[in-house]
Amino acid sequence: MKPLSFAALLLTTLLALTGCSGTANDGSPIAVESFQAMGTTVHLEAQGERTKRQSAIEDARAEVERLAALFDAHTEESDIARLNAKRQITAEDDTVRLLTQVKTLSAATEGRFASTIAPLRAVWQNAASEGRTPTEDELAQCLSLVNDNRIWIDGDSIALPAAVTIDVSRPAQGYIADRVIEIFEAHDLGRGLIAFGGAVDENSGTTSYDN
């Protein structure tokens, strides 16, 4: 089975199980690990020779945690949090690649996907707290800020204009999943799986690898 693409994971919401080992449907042993990252539970499974599956799980978790430290907007020293706070930063290569993909996805969907949606979300949340819908003026004011073309990238330098903030939690999960699948492939596993949040179900968007 080919891994799902970066964009395909955007709507994945899967619940992770817990534990350190288990068996697959065919009775073969698997390594299993669940932990917190990017504000949700990450669930990993690796099936194959014992040393391979355990090494794959350890390497995959380390990579998930490394990338989460760059992408989590709620982690003060992450690239995304620093960008939102400082407006311009020198970013790590993975952050540059992720935001380049985000801009490409936004363009491909004609803006239907936007990482700069935070102002619009805030207007709706504020209106909902007051038991009403946003006014046309409120929406017009924030919609001018919802535009991923306003993310400026030049080499390792990334900048945002004033009042624009980004949230890349969903596309970051897809980026991380693609990287984990690469790790599983490198370890020559019989099977590997990564899931974020919700119920683990390989037919509902979980990213998996079969050799």
Short mmCIF file of C-alpha atoms in Angstrom, two decimals:
data_model
loop_
_atom_site.label_atom_id
_atom_site.label_comp_id
_atom_site.label_asym_id
_atom_site.label_seq_id
_atom_site.Cartn_x
_atom_site.Cartn_y
_atom_site.Cartn_z
CA MET A 1 0.00 0.00 0.00
CA LYS A 2 1.38 3.42 -0.92
CA PRO A 3 1.45 6.04 1.85
CA LEU A 4 -1.20 8.73 1.67
CA SER A 5 -0.05 12.07 0.29
CA PHE A 6 0.56 15.19 2.36
CA ALA A 7 -2.81 16.66 1.37
CA ALA A 8 -4.72 13.42 1.94
CA LEU A 9 -4.07 13.50 5.68
CA LEU A 10 -5.52 16.98 6.22
CA LEU A 11 -8.89 15.66 7.42
CA THR A 12 -7.58 12.61 9.30
CA THR A 13 -8.90 12.44 12.86
CA LEU A 14 -7.99 9.12 14.43
CA LEU A 15 -7.92 7.93 18.04
CA ALA A 16 -4.63 6.35 19.15
CA LEU A 17 -4.46 3.23 21.27
CA THR A 18 -1.90 2.69 24.04
CA GLY A 19 0.66 -0.01 24.79
CA CYS A 20 4.08 -1.23 23.72
CA SER A 21 3.42 -4.50 21.88
CA GLY A 22 0.63 -6.55 20.36
CA THR A 23 -0.32 -8.83 17.51
CA ALA A 24 -1.60 -8.17 14.02
CA ASN A 25 -4.71 -9.84 12.60
CA ASP A 26 -2.55 -12.65 11.25
CA GLY A 27 -1.05 -13.26 14.71
CA SER A 28 2.38 -11.80 13.96
CA PRO A 29 3.90 -9.53 16.65
CA ILE A 30 3.89 -5.76 16.28
CA ALA A 31 5.51 -2.94 18.21
CA VAL A 32 3.01 -0.31 19.36
CA GLU A 33 3.57 3.08 20.94
CA SER A 34 1.33 6.07 21.74
CA PHE A 35 2.38 9.48 22.97
CA GLN A 36 1.40 13.17 22.88
CA ALA A 37 2.60 15.55 20.15
CA MET A 38 1.08 18.47 18.19
CA GLY A 39 -1.70 18.72 20.77
CA THR A 40 -3.02 15.22 20.10
CA THR A 41 -2.19 11.54 20.57
CA VAL A 42 0.14 9.95 18.05
CA HIS A 43 -0.15 6.20 17.56
CA LEU A 44 2.61 4.16 15.90
CA GLU A 45 2.64 0.50 14.89
CA ALA A 46 5.49 -1.44 13.31
CA GLN A 47 5.37 -5.06 12.14
CA GLY A 48 8.47 -7.02 11.15
CA GLU A 49 11.57 -8.58 12.69
CA ARG A 50 11.90 -7.69 16.38
CA THR A 51 15.00 -5.53 16.10
CA LYS A 52 13.67 -3.78 12.99
CA ARG A 53 10.24 -2.99 14.40
CA GLN A 54 11.56 -1.69 17.72
CA SER A 55 14.23 0.44 16.04
CA ALA A 56 11.65 1.78 13.59
CA ILE A 57 9.30 2.79 16.40
CA GLU A 58 12.10 4.55 18.30
CA ASP A 59 13.32 6.42 15.20
CA ALA A 60 9.77 7.34 14.20
CA ARG A 61 8.92 8.74 17.63
CA ALA A 62 12.12 10.78 17.71
CA GLU A 63 11.30 12.26 14.30
CA VAL A 64 7.70 13.04 15.27
CA GLU A 65 8.87 14.86 18.39
CA ARG A 66 11.60 16.75 16.51
CA LEU A 67 9.16 18.01 13.86
CA ALA A 68 6.44 18.77 16.41
CA ALA A 69 8.91 21.02 18.21
CA LEU A 70 9.20 23.03 14.96
CA PHE A 71 5.55 23.09 13.90
CA ASP A 72 3.44 23.33 17.08
CA ALA A 73 2.12 26.90 17.32
CA HIS A 74 1.54 26.40 21.06
CA THR A 75 5.21 25.61 21.75
CA GLU A 76 6.88 28.94 22.47
CA GLU A 77 10.20 28.19 20.76
CA SER A 78 8.77 26.45 17.68
CA ASP A 79 9.37 28.03 14.29
CA ILE A 80 5.63 28.61 13.84
CA ALA A 81 5.19 30.28 17.25
CA ARG A 82 8.24 32.47 16.67
CA LEU A 83 6.98 33.44 13.22
CA ASN A 84 3.57 34.44 14.59
CA ALA A 85 5.21 36.47 17.35
CA LYS A 86 8.16 38.06 15.53
CA ARG A 87 6.72 38.31 11.97
CA GLN A 88 10.04 37.26 10.38
CA ILE A 89 12.40 34.42 11.28
CA THR A 90 15.21 32.29 9.94
CA ALA A 91 13.53 28.89 9.80
CA GLU A 92 14.66 25.27 9.75
CA ASP A 93 14.61 23.45 6.40
CA ASP A 94 11.58 21.36 7.38
CA THR A 95 9.58 24.46 8.23
CA VAL A 96 10.44 26.03 4.88
CA ARG A 97 9.37 22.85 3.06
CA LEU A 98 6.13 22.58 5.04
CA LEU A 99 5.10 26.19 4.42
CA THR A 100 6.01 25.89 0.75
CA GLN A 101 3.67 22.88 0.54
CA VAL A 102 1.01 24.82 2.46
CA LYS A 103 1.15 27.67 -0.05
CA THR A 104 0.99 25.20 -2.95
CA LEU A 105 -2.04 23.47 -1.42
CA SER A 106 -3.78 26.79 -0.82
CA ALA A 107 -3.22 27.81 -4.44
CA ALA A 108 -4.41 24.41 -5.72
CA THR A 109 -7.65 24.73 -3.72
CA GLU A 110 -8.12 28.39 -4.73
CA GLY A 111 -7.85 29.43 -1.10
CA ARG A 112 -10.36 26.93 0.26
CA PHE A 113 -7.53 25.64 2.41
CA ALA A 114 -5.71 28.43 4.25
CA SER A 115 -3.27 28.27 7.15
CA THR A 116 -3.95 31.98 7.74
CA ILE A 117 -7.55 31.34 8.80
CA ALA A 118 -7.03 32.29 12.48
CA PRO A 119 -8.60 35.80 12.20
CA LEU A 120 -11.75 34.36 10.59
CA ARG A 121 -12.00 31.64 13.21
CA ALA A 122 -11.66 34.25 15.97
CA VAL A 123 -14.46 36.39 14.52
CA TRP A 124 -16.84 33.41 14.38
CA GLN A 125 -15.90 32.25 17.89
CA ASN A 126 -16.42 35.73 19.32
CA ALA A 127 -19.79 36.09 17.59
CA ALA A 128 -20.88 32.63 18.75
CA SER A 129 -20.00 33.53 22.35
CA GLU A 130 -22.44 36.44 21.98
CA GLY A 131 -25.16 34.25 20.47
CA ARG A 132 -25.03 35.78 16.98
CA THR A 133 -23.38 35.43 13.59
CA PRO A 134 -20.59 37.78 12.44
CA THR A 135 -21.58 40.97 10.66
CA GLU A 136 -20.57 41.57 7.06
CA ASP A 137 -18.15 44.27 8.20
CA GLU A 138 -16.49 41.93 10.70
CA LEU A 139 -16.08 39.24 8.04
CA ALA A 140 -14.76 41.70 5.45
CA GLN A 141 -12.14 43.02 7.85
CA CYS A 142 -10.72 39.60 8.66
CA LEU A 143 -11.07 38.00 5.21
CA SER A 144 -8.39 40.35 3.86
CA LEU A 145 -5.99 38.65 6.29
CA VAL A 146 -6.89 35.09 5.19
CA ASN A 147 -4.55 34.62 2.27
CA ASP A 148 -1.63 32.17 2.23
CA ASN A 149 -0.04 34.14 -0.61
CA ARG A 150 0.90 36.62 2.09
CA ILE A 151 3.34 34.11 3.60
CA TRP A 152 6.69 35.33 2.27
CA ILE A 153 9.47 32.75 1.79
CA ASP A 154 12.98 33.53 0.57
CA GLY A 155 15.52 30.78 1.20
CA ASP A 156 15.41 30.08 4.93
CA SER A 157 13.75 33.42 5.72
CA ILE A 158 9.98 33.46 6.30
CA ALA A 159 7.86 36.51 7.05
CA LEU A 160 4.25 37.44 7.73
CA PRO A 161 2.60 40.86 7.40
CA ALA A 162 1.12 42.53 10.47
CA ALA A 163 -2.00 40.90 11.95
CA VAL A 164 -1.57 37.69 9.89
CA THR A 165 -1.01 34.47 11.87
CA ILE A 166 -0.77 30.87 10.75
CA ASP A 167 -1.87 27.50 12.09
CA VAL A 168 -0.36 24.51 10.30
CA SER A 169 -1.43 21.74 12.68
CA ARG A 170 -3.31 19.70 10.04
CA PRO A 171 -0.79 19.94 7.20
CA ALA A 172 1.99 19.39 9.75
CA GLN A 173 0.42 16.05 10.64
CA GLY A 174 0.51 15.08 6.98
CA TYR A 175 4.14 16.18 6.65
CA ILE A 176 5.10 14.22 9.78
CA ALA A 177 3.22 11.13 8.58
CA ASP A 178 5.08 11.18 5.26
CA ARG A 179 8.39 11.34 7.15
CA VAL A 180 7.42 8.45 9.43
CA ILE A 181 6.50 6.32 6.41
CA GLU A 182 9.98 7.01 4.97
CA ILE A 183 11.48 5.76 8.24
CA PHE A 184 9.36 2.60 8.15
CA GLU A 185 10.43 1.96 4.55
CA ALA A 186 14.10 2.46 5.47
CA HIS A 187 13.76 -0.17 8.22
CA ASP A 188 12.26 -2.63 5.70
CA LEU A 189 9.21 -3.36 7.83
CA GLY A 190 6.47 -5.73 6.78
CA ARG A 191 3.95 -3.08 7.82
CA GLY A 192 3.85 0.28 9.56
CA LEU A 193 1.14 2.71 10.64
CA ILE A 194 0.83 6.21 12.08
CA ALA A 195 -2.41 7.81 13.29
CA PHE A 196 -3.29 11.13 14.91
CA GLY A 197 -6.26 11.49 17.29
CA GLY A 198 -9.72 9.53 16.68
CA ALA A 199 -10.24 5.70 16.15
CA VAL A 200 -7.51 3.74 14.43
CA ASP A 201 -9.02 2.44 11.21
CA GLU A 202 -6.90 1.84 8.13
CA ASN A 203 -9.96 2.45 5.92
CA SER A 204 -10.65 5.94 7.28
CA GLY A 205 -7.49 7.87 6.45
CA THR A 206 -4.78 6.45 8.69
CA THR A 207 -1.41 6.64 6.97
CA SER A 208 0.12 3.20 6.64
CA TYR A 209 2.91 1.33 4.89
CA ASP A 210 2.89 -2.23 3.57
CA ASN A 211 6.01 -3.78 2.11
#
